[in-house]
Amino acid sequence: MAVVGLGTMGAGIAEVFARSGIGVVAIEADPQALRAGLGALDASLSRAVSRGRLDARQQAEIRAKVRPAPGFADAAAVDLAIEVVPERMEIKRQVFAELDRVCSPDAILATNTSSLSVTSIAAATKHPSRVVGMHFFNPAPVMGLVEVVRTVLTDDSVPTAVVDLARQLGKTPVGVGDRAGFVANALLLPYLNHAAGLLETGYATAADIDKAATAGIGLPMGPLALLDLIGLDTSLSILEVLHAEFGLARYCPTPLLRRLVTAGRTGRKVGRGIYAYPDGRSAGPIGSPDDGVDVGSAGVAPATVTVIGSADEQEADLASALASAGLNVTRNAAHATELVLVVAEAGQPVLPAALAAGRAGQAVGVHLPGGLGPGALVELIATSLTSDTAVQAAAALAERLGLAVVRAPDRPGFLVGALLYPHLADAVRMAQDGYASAADIDTAMTLGCGYPRGPFELIDDAGAADVLAGLRAMYIAYGYPALAPPPLLAEHAAAGIDFAAARRAEPRPASPGLARTGPVR
Ligand code: 3HC
């Protein structure tokens, strides 16, 4: 097989094939890019050796499978060529014109495009019936998903062969239609864009946004770190395609992304994006006003505290945890204490309870999206009347309880919900509109993006009614169409049925049979 383009993804895809024992012609005309791509491949293999996943002999065998080539002539004998060049249609078309000319007529020509129309790429070739999308996820050696994109021009045998091949590579193929962003990127990118918007508008710090996603939702990376991993330039291109196709504000790239790309801060690959990466490791956020402020470090924990609120069970749990930590705790708002903690629910503002307590300056909202427990996340909510001292004191207490702390404004969803609810609504809308099944969406996000549970499993965990209430509160507050609760979510909430139950009843399309056999060259 041949890989055309040896950037981050190209090198990763070459590694995936070579690890399966398939010889790879790595076509890269730019000597500097070729050196960088082979360097990335070597680094990845060395890391696998240092972790005991490969031995030195296997490393050498895999490496020997990858043969660099400066031009297309070496692709003449391959069964399959995958294009992994930058996301610009004119470049893709040039590559496909060359492959069309050089490859044998029965070779499959695949594109790893993240969002561009596979139909448009295919239509510009002489044999569009053999053109298919084969979309890997970054880091390609790690992520388990391959989206297989067929067009109206694709011959039936081609996606079948690619599905077979993806399985041979140890990946899980999901068949998707030729729509911008396919399944995973069409869901992921607006969520990442929204997170960048929260940073840009000062809603929360970069560190807090990423911590809310990892400690609060359980995702493997925060959205801003993930933007840096994908590349801000690639992310911007995908959003532009999504915005051109669907026209909704949620896809319109947040100005911060464009500015960072213009400034050359395109992410991890250049050592600078939203975060800085000296020596390839993140050294924290750069550029925005108060990023990285650790609200937990500066405060002095009080000795007396009042715990009030509307979330009865959590209120009792928090009061008893604080009492066990040695604090003098009261649940009577009339008692004079140093700090008032208002245990909040995601859809409910903190300010009315803080005002009712009569000590709004000392009142801090506390939201525990996953409940109390070691390492659990607590959102500390400052109303417009809360003093900084009170927030810092609450943070010191949270630290004493072993909680991870983020700071959020007193707005619907606070921080975790503000990130998650619109993302879940996008997933529901995608299923509701027949774009992909709930099961395929969950598979795409777990295997493609490392989610511990897919969006529909997350809704089932939280309860459709709670997600609906959170979204409604956000929609009322902001009025953006993307926040309007999708009818399918409202139906599940009203009927009290979870998506897993509905999914079990879903007819599953049979996987295409395997028409093509024999090794891939
Ligand atoms: N290349 C090769 N292997 C890598 C790697 C890389 N760049 N980064 C990590 N790994 C391997 C490690 O060697 C390790 O392997 P092992 O388990 O065999 O020892 C394994 O991945 C886990 O790595 P770490 O322990 O160092 O780090 P984490 O546990 O934090 O995992 C991660 C890192 C796998 C990147 C994880 O954070 C993750 O899943 N993040 C989400 C990534 C994601 O969402 N990708 C999709 C982006 S969208 C996309 O690519 C589509 C495109 O069109 C834009």
Coordinates of C-alpha atoms and ligand atoms in Angstrom, one line a residue:
M1 CA 0.0 0.0 0.0
A2 CA 1.0 3.6 -0.3
V3 CA 0.5 6.6 2.0
V4 CA 0.7 10.0 0.3
G5 CA 1.8 12.7 2.8
L6 CA 3.9 12.1 5.9
G7 CA 2.5 14.6 8.4
T8 CA 1.4 13.6 11.9
M9 CA -1.5 11.5 10.5
G10 CA 0.3 10.1 7.5
A11 CA 3.2 8.8 9.7
G12 CA 0.6 7.3 12.2
I13 CA -1.3 5.6 9.4
A14 CA 2.0 4.2 7.9
E15 CA 2.8 2.8 11.3
V16 CA -0.6 1.1 11.6
F17 CA -0.2 -0.7 8.3
A18 CA 3.5 -1.6 8.9
R19 CA 2.5 -3.0 12.3
S20 CA 0.1 -5.3 10.5
G21 CA 2.9 -6.6 8.3
I22 CA 1.9 -4.6 5.2
G23 CA 4.6 -2.9 3.2
V24 CA 4.1 0.9 3.0
V25 CA 5.4 3.2 0.3
A26 CA 5.6 6.5 2.1
I27 CA 5.3 9.2 -0.6
E28 CA 6.5 12.6 0.5
A29 CA 8.1 15.1 -1.9
D30 CA 9.2 17.6 0.7
P31 CA 12.5 16.3 2.2
Q32 CA 12.0 18.2 5.5
A33 CA 8.4 16.8 5.9
L34 CA 9.8 13.3 5.1
R35 CA 12.4 13.6 7.8
A36 CA 9.8 14.9 10.3
G37 CA 7.4 12.1 9.4
L38 CA 10.0 9.4 9.7
G39 CA 11.1 11.0 13.0
A40 CA 7.6 10.8 14.3
L41 CA 7.3 7.2 13.3
D42 CA 10.7 6.3 15.0
A43 CA 9.6 8.2 18.1
S44 CA 6.3 6.3 18.3
L45 CA 8.0 2.9 17.8
S46 CA 10.7 3.8 20.4
R47 CA 8.0 4.7 22.9
A48 CA 6.3 1.3 22.3
V49 CA 9.7 -0.4 22.9
S50 CA 10.3 1.6 26.1
R51 CA 6.8 0.6 27.3
G52 CA 7.6 -3.0 26.6
R53 CA 4.9 -3.2 23.9
L54 CA 7.5 -4.1 21.2
D55 CA 10.9 -5.6 21.3
A56 CA 13.9 -4.3 19.3
R57 CA 13.5 -7.0 16.6
Q58 CA 9.8 -6.2 16.0
Q59 CA 10.7 -2.5 16.0
A60 CA 13.3 -3.1 13.2
E61 CA 10.9 -5.3 11.2
I62 CA 8.1 -2.7 11.4
R63 CA 10.5 0.1 10.4
A64 CA 11.8 -1.9 7.5
K65 CA 8.2 -2.2 6.1
V66 CA 8.1 1.6 5.5
R67 CA 9.9 2.6 2.3
P68 CA 10.2 6.4 1.7
A69 CA 9.6 7.5 -1.9
P70 CA 9.9 11.1 -3.2
G71 CA 7.4 10.6 -6.0
F72 CA 4.3 8.7 -7.2
A73 CA 6.1 6.2 -9.5
D74 CA 6.5 3.7 -6.6
A75 CA 2.7 3.5 -6.2
A76 CA 2.3 1.7 -9.5
A77 CA 2.2 -1.8 -7.8
V78 CA 0.0 -1.1 -4.8
D79 CA -3.5 -2.4 -4.1
L80 CA -4.4 0.6 -2.0
A81 CA -3.2 4.2 -1.8
I82 CA -4.3 6.6 1.0
E83 CA -4.0 10.3 0.6
V84 CA -3.2 12.2 3.8
V85 CA -2.3 15.6 2.5
P86 CA -3.5 19.0 3.9
E87 CA -7.2 19.7 3.9
R88 CA -7.3 21.7 0.6
M89 CA -9.4 20.4 -2.2
E90 CA -7.0 21.5 -5.0
I91 CA -4.1 19.6 -3.3
K92 CA -6.3 16.5 -2.8
R93 CA -7.4 16.6 -6.5
Q94 CA -3.8 16.9 -7.7
V95 CA -2.8 13.9 -5.6
F96 CA -5.8 11.9 -6.9
A97 CA -4.9 12.9 -10.5
E98 CA -1.4 11.5 -10.0
L99 CA -2.6 8.3 -8.3
D100 CA -5.2 7.8 -11.1
R101 CA -2.4 8.1 -13.6
V102 CA 0.1 5.8 -11.8
C103 CA -1.9 3.1 -10.0
S104 CA -3.4 0.1 -11.6
P105 CA -7.1 0.5 -12.5
D106 CA -8.2 -2.0 -9.8
A107 CA -6.3 -0.3 -7.0
I108 CA -8.4 1.4 -4.3
L109 CA -7.8 5.1 -3.9
A110 CA -8.7 6.3 -0.4
T111 CA -8.7 9.7 1.2
N112 CA -8.2 10.3 4.9
T113 CA -10.0 13.7 4.6
S114 CA -11.5 14.9 7.9
S115 CA -14.4 16.7 6.3
L116 CA -14.1 17.5 2.6
S117 CA -16.5 15.9 0.2
V118 CA -15.3 12.5 -0.9
T119 CA -17.7 12.7 -3.8
S120 CA -16.0 15.9 -5.1
I121 CA -12.6 14.2 -4.8
A122 CA -13.9 11.1 -6.6
A123 CA -15.7 13.0 -9.3
A124 CA -12.4 14.6 -10.4
T125 CA -10.8 11.2 -11.1
K126 CA -11.0 8.9 -14.1
H127 CA -12.3 6.0 -12.0
P128 CA -14.5 7.4 -9.3
S129 CA -16.0 4.0 -8.5
R130 CA -12.8 3.0 -6.7
V131 CA -12.5 6.2 -4.5
V132 CA -13.5 5.9 -0.9
G133 CA -13.0 7.7 2.4
M134 CA -10.8 5.8 5.0
H135 CA -10.7 8.2 8.0
F136 CA -8.4 7.5 10.9
F137 CA -8.1 9.3 14.2
N138 CA -5.2 10.9 15.9
P139 CA -3.0 9.3 17.2
A140 CA -3.7 6.7 14.5
P141 CA -1.8 3.9 16.2
V142 CA -3.9 4.3 19.3
M143 CA -7.5 5.2 18.3
G144 CA -9.6 2.3 17.3
L145 CA -12.0 3.8 14.8
V146 CA -11.9 4.0 11.0
E147 CA -14.8 5.8 9.3
V148 CA -15.4 4.3 5.9
V149 CA -17.1 6.8 3.6
R150 CA -18.8 5.7 0.5
T151 CA -20.2 8.0 -2.2
V152 CA -22.9 7.6 -4.7
L153 CA -20.1 6.8 -7.2
T154 CA -18.4 4.1 -5.1
D155 CA -18.5 0.5 -6.3
D156 CA -20.0 -1.8 -3.7
S157 CA -16.9 -3.9 -3.5
V158 CA -14.7 -1.0 -2.4
P159 CA -16.2 -0.1 1.0
T160 CA -16.5 -3.8 1.6
A161 CA -12.8 -4.3 1.1
V162 CA -11.9 -1.3 3.2
V163 CA -14.1 -2.6 6.1
D164 CA -12.3 -5.9 5.8
L165 CA -8.9 -4.2 5.8
A166 CA -9.7 -1.9 8.7
R167 CA -10.5 -5.1 10.8
Q168 CA -7.2 -6.7 9.6
L169 CA -5.5 -3.6 11.0
G170 CA -7.2 -4.1 14.4
K171 CA -9.6 -1.2 13.9
T172 CA -13.3 -1.0 14.1
P173 CA -14.9 0.3 10.9
V174 CA -18.1 2.3 10.9
G175 CA -19.8 3.0 7.6
V176 CA -20.7 6.7 7.2
G177 CA -22.3 8.8 4.6
D178 CA -20.4 11.5 2.6
R179 CA -21.5 14.5 4.8
A180 CA -19.2 17.1 6.1
G181 CA -17.3 15.9 9.2
F182 CA -18.8 12.4 8.8
V183 CA -19.9 11.4 12.3
A184 CA -17.1 12.0 14.8
N185 CA -15.7 15.3 13.5
A186 CA -19.2 16.7 12.9
L187 CA -19.9 16.2 16.6
L188 CA -16.4 16.8 18.1
L189 CA -15.5 20.0 16.3
P190 CA -18.4 22.2 17.4
Y191 CA -17.8 21.0 21.0
L192 CA -14.1 22.0 20.7
N193 CA -15.1 25.3 19.0
H194 CA -17.5 26.0 21.8
A195 CA -14.8 25.3 24.4
A196 CA -12.5 27.8 22.6
G197 CA -15.3 30.3 22.7
L198 CA -15.7 29.9 26.5
L199 CA -12.0 30.6 26.8
E200 CA -12.1 33.6 24.5
T201 CA -15.1 35.2 26.2
G202 CA -13.5 34.7 29.7
Y203 CA -16.2 32.3 30.8
A204 CA -13.5 30.1 32.4
T205 CA -9.8 29.6 32.2
A206 CA -8.1 27.1 29.9
A207 CA -7.0 25.0 32.8
D208 CA -10.5 24.9 34.2
I209 CA -12.2 24.2 30.9
D210 CA -9.9 21.2 30.3
K211 CA -10.2 20.0 33.9
A212 CA -14.1 20.2 33.7
A213 CA -13.9 17.8 30.7
T214 CA -11.5 15.4 32.2
A215 CA -12.4 15.3 35.9
G216 CA -16.1 16.3 35.4
I217 CA -17.0 14.3 32.3
G218 CA -14.3 11.6 32.3
L219 CA -13.0 12.4 28.8
P220 CA -9.3 11.5 28.2
M221 CA -8.3 15.0 27.2
G222 CA -9.7 18.5 27.7
P223 CA -11.1 20.2 24.6
L224 CA -8.4 22.8 24.4
A225 CA -5.5 20.2 24.7
L226 CA -7.3 18.2 22.0
L227 CA -7.5 21.2 19.7
D228 CA -3.7 21.5 20.1
L229 CA -3.3 17.7 19.4
I230 CA -5.5 17.8 16.2
G231 CA -3.9 21.1 15.1
L232 CA -5.7 24.4 15.2
D233 CA -5.2 24.8 11.5
T234 CA -6.8 21.4 10.8
S235 CA -9.6 22.2 13.3
L236 CA -10.2 25.6 11.6
S237 CA -10.4 24.0 8.2
I238 CA -12.9 21.4 9.4
L239 CA -15.1 24.0 11.1
E240 CA -15.0 26.1 7.9
V241 CA -16.3 23.1 5.9
L242 CA -18.9 22.3 8.5
H243 CA -20.0 25.9 8.6
A244 CA -20.2 26.2 4.8
E245 CA -22.3 22.9 4.7
F246 CA -24.6 23.4 7.7
G247 CA -24.6 27.2 8.2
L248 CA -25.2 27.1 12.0
A249 CA -23.5 29.5 14.4
R250 CA -22.1 26.5 16.4
Y251 CA -19.8 25.6 13.5
C252 CA -18.6 29.2 12.9
P253 CA -14.9 29.2 14.0
T254 CA -14.4 31.2 17.1
P255 CA -12.2 34.2 16.3
L256 CA -9.5 33.0 18.7
L257 CA -8.9 29.9 16.6
R258 CA -8.3 32.0 13.5
R259 CA -6.0 34.5 15.3
L260 CA -3.9 31.7 16.7
V261 CA -3.6 30.0 13.3
T262 CA -2.7 33.4 11.7
A263 CA 0.0 33.8 14.4
G264 CA 1.4 30.4 13.5
R265 CA 0.4 28.9 16.9
T266 CA -1.1 25.8 15.3
G267 CA -0.7 23.4 18.2
R268 CA 1.4 20.6 19.5
K269 CA 3.2 19.9 16.2
V270 CA 4.8 23.4 16.3
G271 CA 5.3 23.5 20.1
R272 CA 2.7 26.4 20.5
G273 CA -1.1 26.5 20.3
I274 CA -3.4 27.3 23.2
Y275 CA -0.8 25.7 25.4
A276 CA 3.0 25.8 25.1
Y277 CA 4.9 22.6 24.5
P278 CA 8.6 23.0 25.3
D279 CA 10.2 19.6 24.8
G280 CA 6.9 18.2 23.4
R281 CA 5.2 18.3 26.8
S282 CA 2.5 20.8 27.9
A283 CA 3.8 23.6 30.1
G284 CA 0.4 25.3 30.6
P285 CA -1.7 27.8 28.8
I286 CA -0.2 30.9 27.1
G287 CA -1.8 34.2 26.1
S288 CA -5.1 34.6 27.9
P289 CA -5.4 36.9 30.9
D290 CA -5.9 34.7 34.0
D291 CA -5.2 31.2 32.7
G292 CA -3.7 28.7 35.1
V293 CA -4.8 30.6 38.2
D294 CA -5.1 27.9 40.8
V295 CA -8.1 28.9 42.9
G296 CA -7.2 26.2 45.4
S297 CA -3.8 27.5 46.4
A298 CA -4.3 30.9 47.8
G299 CA -7.2 30.6 50.2
V300 CA -7.4 29.9 53.9
A301 CA -9.9 27.3 54.9
P302 CA -12.5 28.7 57.4
A303 CA -13.3 26.9 60.7
T304 CA -17.1 27.5 60.5
V305 CA -19.3 27.0 57.5
T306 CA -23.0 27.0 56.6
V307 CA -24.3 24.5 54.0
I308 CA -27.6 25.2 52.4
G309 CA -29.2 24.5 49.0
S310 CA -31.8 22.7 46.9
A311 CA -29.9 19.4 46.3
D312 CA -30.9 17.8 49.6
E313 CA -28.9 14.6 49.4
Q314 CA -25.7 16.3 48.2
E315 CA -26.2 19.0 50.8
A316 CA -26.3 16.3 53.6
D317 CA -23.2 14.5 52.1
L318 CA -21.2 17.7 51.9
A319 CA -22.1 18.8 55.4
S320 CA -21.1 15.4 56.8
A321 CA -17.8 15.3 54.8
L322 CA -16.9 18.8 56.0
A323 CA -17.8 17.8 59.6
S324 CA -15.6 14.7 59.3
A325 CA -12.8 17.0 58.1
G326 CA -13.0 18.8 61.4
L327 CA -15.2 21.8 60.5
N328 CA -17.9 23.4 62.6
V329 CA -20.9 22.9 60.1
T330 CA -24.4 24.3 60.3
R331 CA -27.3 23.9 57.9
N332 CA -29.1 26.9 59.4
A333 CA -28.7 30.0 57.2
A334 CA -29.4 32.2 60.3
H335 CA -26.2 31.0 62.1
A336 CA -23.3 33.4 61.6
T337 CA -20.4 31.5 60.0
E338 CA -17.3 32.5 57.9
L339 CA -18.6 30.9 54.7
V340 CA -21.9 29.9 53.1
L341 CA -21.8 27.0 50.7
V342 CA -24.9 26.9 48.5
V343 CA -25.2 23.4 47.0
A344 CA -26.6 23.9 43.6
E345 CA -28.3 22.0 40.8
A346 CA -27.1 22.5 37.2
G347 CA -30.2 24.3 35.9
Q348 CA -30.7 26.5 39.1
P349 CA -29.0 29.9 39.7
V350 CA -27.1 30.3 43.0
L351 CA -27.8 34.0 43.5
P352 CA -31.4 33.7 44.8
A353 CA -30.4 31.3 47.5
A354 CA -27.3 33.4 48.4
L355 CA -29.5 36.5 48.7
A356 CA -32.1 34.6 50.8
A357 CA -29.3 33.6 53.2
G358 CA -28.6 37.3 53.7
R359 CA -24.8 37.0 53.3
A360 CA -24.4 37.0 49.5
G361 CA -20.8 38.2 49.8
Q362 CA -19.8 35.1 51.7
A363 CA -21.9 32.7 49.6
V364 CA -20.3 30.4 47.1
G365 CA -22.2 28.0 44.9
V366 CA -21.1 24.4 45.0
H367 CA -22.0 22.0 42.2
L368 CA -20.8 18.4 42.3
P369 CA -21.6 17.0 38.8
G370 CA -20.5 13.4 39.7
G371 CA -21.3 13.5 43.5
L372 CA -18.8 13.5 46.3
G373 CA -15.8 11.2 46.4
P374 CA -12.0 11.3 46.2
G375 CA -10.8 13.2 43.1
A376 CA -14.4 14.2 42.2
L377 CA -14.9 17.5 40.5
V378 CA -16.5 20.5 42.3
E379 CA -17.6 23.5 40.4
L380 CA -17.3 26.6 42.6
I381 CA -19.7 29.3 41.5
A382 CA -19.2 32.9 42.3
T383 CA -22.3 35.1 41.9
S384 CA -21.9 38.8 41.0
L385 CA -21.9 39.5 44.8
T386 CA -19.5 36.7 46.0
S387 CA -16.1 38.0 47.3
D388 CA -12.8 36.6 46.0
T389 CA -11.9 35.7 49.6
A390 CA -15.0 33.5 49.9
V391 CA -14.2 31.7 46.6
Q392 CA -10.6 31.1 47.8
A393 CA -11.8 29.8 51.2
A394 CA -14.2 27.4 49.5
A395 CA -11.4 26.2 47.2
A396 CA -9.2 25.6 50.3
L397 CA -12.0 23.5 51.8
A398 CA -12.5 21.6 48.6
E399 CA -8.8 20.8 48.5
R400 CA -9.0 19.5 52.0
L401 CA -11.7 17.1 50.9
G402 CA -9.5 15.9 48.0
L403 CA -11.7 17.4 45.3
A404 CA -10.6 18.8 41.9
V405 CA -11.7 22.4 41.7
V406 CA -12.9 24.5 38.8
R407 CA -14.4 28.0 39.0
A408 CA -17.6 28.7 37.0
P409 CA -19.9 31.7 36.6
D410 CA -23.5 31.6 38.0
R411 CA -25.0 30.8 34.6
P412 CA -27.0 27.7 33.5
G413 CA -25.0 24.6 33.2
F414 CA -22.1 26.2 35.1
L415 CA -19.0 24.9 33.4
V416 CA -19.4 21.1 32.9
G417 CA -23.0 21.5 31.7
A418 CA -22.1 24.4 29.5
L419 CA -19.5 22.2 27.7
L420 CA -21.5 19.0 27.8
Y421 CA -25.2 19.7 27.2
P422 CA -24.9 21.4 23.8
H423 CA -22.6 18.5 22.7
L424 CA -25.2 15.9 23.8
A425 CA -27.9 17.9 22.0
D426 CA -25.8 17.8 18.8
A427 CA -25.6 14.0 19.2
V428 CA -29.3 13.6 19.7
R429 CA -30.0 15.9 16.7
M430 CA -27.7 13.8 14.6
A431 CA -29.6 10.6 15.5
Q432 CA -33.0 12.3 15.3
D433 CA -32.2 13.6 11.8
G434 CA -31.3 10.1 10.5
Y435 CA -27.6 11.1 10.0
A436 CA -26.3 8.2 12.1
S437 CA -27.7 5.7 14.6
A438 CA -27.2 6.3 18.3
A439 CA -25.2 3.1 18.5
D440 CA -22.8 4.2 15.7
I441 CA -22.5 7.7 17.3
D442 CA -21.5 6.1 20.6
T443 CA -19.0 3.8 18.8
A444 CA -17.5 6.7 16.9
M445 CA -17.0 8.8 20.0
T446 CA -15.6 6.0 22.2
L447 CA -13.3 4.5 19.6
G448 CA -12.5 7.6 17.6
C449 CA -12.1 10.1 20.5
G450 CA -11.4 7.9 23.5
Y451 CA -14.7 8.7 25.3
P452 CA -15.2 6.3 28.2
R453 CA -18.9 6.3 27.3
G454 CA -20.6 7.6 24.2
P455 CA -22.9 10.6 24.2
F456 CA -26.1 8.5 24.5
E457 CA -24.6 6.5 27.4
L458 CA -23.7 9.8 29.0
I459 CA -27.3 11.0 28.6
D460 CA -28.6 7.7 30.1
D461 CA -26.2 8.1 33.1
A462 CA -27.3 11.7 33.7
G463 CA -31.0 11.0 32.9
A464 CA -32.6 12.5 29.8
A465 CA -34.8 14.7 32.0
D466 CA -31.8 16.3 33.7
V467 CA -30.1 16.9 30.4
L468 CA -33.3 18.4 29.0
A469 CA -33.7 20.7 32.0
G470 CA -30.1 21.8 31.7
L471 CA -30.5 22.5 28.0
R472 CA -33.8 24.3 28.5
A473 CA -32.2 26.6 31.1
M474 CA -29.3 27.4 28.7
Y475 CA -31.7 28.0 25.8
I476 CA -33.8 30.4 27.9
A477 CA -30.7 32.2 29.0
Y478 CA -28.9 32.5 25.6
G479 CA -31.5 31.8 22.9
Y480 CA -29.1 30.1 20.5
P481 CA -30.9 27.6 18.2
A482 CA -28.2 25.0 19.0
L483 CA -29.3 25.0 22.6
A484 CA -33.0 24.3 21.7
P485 CA -33.7 20.8 23.2
P486 CA -34.1 18.3 20.4
P487 CA -37.6 16.7 20.3
L488 CA -36.1 13.2 20.5
L489 CA -34.5 14.1 23.9
A490 CA -37.8 15.6 25.1
E491 CA -39.6 12.4 24.1
H492 CA -37.1 10.2 26.0
A493 CA -37.4 12.4 29.0
A494 CA -41.2 12.4 28.9
A495 CA -41.4 8.6 28.3
G496 CA -38.8 7.9 30.9
I497 CA -36.9 5.5 28.6
D498 CA -33.2 5.5 28.2
F499 CA -31.4 5.5 24.9
A500 CA -29.8 2.1 25.6
A501 CA -33.3 0.5 25.6
A502 CA -34.2 2.3 22.4
R503 CA -30.9 1.2 20.9
R504 CA -31.5 -2.5 21.7
A505 CA -34.7 -2.2 19.6
E506 CA -32.9 -0.5 16.7
P507 CA -32.5 -2.6 13.5
R508 CA -28.8 -3.0 12.9
P509 CA -27.7 -2.9 9.3
A510 CA -25.8 -6.0 8.4
S511 CA -22.1 -5.3 7.9
P512 CA -21.2 -5.5 4.2
G513 CA -19.8 -8.9 3.4
L514 CA -16.1 -9.3 2.4
A515 CA -15.9 -9.4 -1.3
R516 CA -12.2 -9.0 -1.5
T517 CA -9.6 -11.4 -0.2
G518 CA -5.8 -11.7 -0.3
P519 CA -3.1 -9.5 1.1
V520 CA -2.9 -5.8 0.5
R521 CA 0.2 -4.7 -1.3
Ligands
3HC1 N1 1.5 8.1 18.8 C1 1.6 6.8 19.1 N2 1.2 6.3 20.3 C2 0.8 7.2 21.2 C3 0.7 8.5 21.0 C4 1.1 9.0 19.7 N3 1.1 10.3 19.4 N4 0.3 9.2 22.1 C5 0.0 8.2 23.0 N5 0.3 7.0 22.5 C6 0.2 5.7 23.1 C7 1.1 5.5 24.3 O1 2.3 4.9 23.8 C8 0.3 4.5 25.1 O2 0.5 3.2 24.6 P1 0.5 1.9 25.5 O3 -0.9 1.9 26.3 O4 0.6 0.8 24.5 O5 1.6 2.0 26.4 C9 -1.1 4.9 25.0 O6 -1.2 5.7 23.7 C10 -1.6 5.8 26.1 O7 -0.7 7.0 26.1 P2 -0.3 7.8 27.4 O8 -0.4 6.8 28.6 O9 1.0 8.5 27.2 O10 -1.4 8.9 27.5 P3 -2.9 8.9 27.8 O11 -3.4 7.7 28.6 O12 -3.2 10.2 28.3 O13 -3.5 8.7 26.3 C11 -4.3 9.6 24.3 C12 -3.2 9.6 25.3 C13 -4.5 8.2 23.7 C14 -4.0 10.6 23.2 C15 -5.7 9.9 25.0 O14 -5.5 11.1 25.7 C16 -6.8 10.1 24.1 O15 -7.5 9.1 23.8 N6 -7.2 11.4 23.7 C17 -8.2 11.7 22.8 C18 -7.7 11.8 21.4 C19 -8.8 12.1 20.4 O16 -9.8 12.5 20.7 N7 -8.4 11.8 19.1 C20 -9.3 12.1 18.0 C21 -9.1 13.5 17.5 S1 -10.2 13.8 16.1 C22 -9.3 13.2 14.8 O17 -8.2 12.8 14.9 C23 -9.9 13.3 13.5 C24 -9.2 14.2 12.6 O18 -9.8 14.1 11.3 C25 -9.0 15.6 13.0

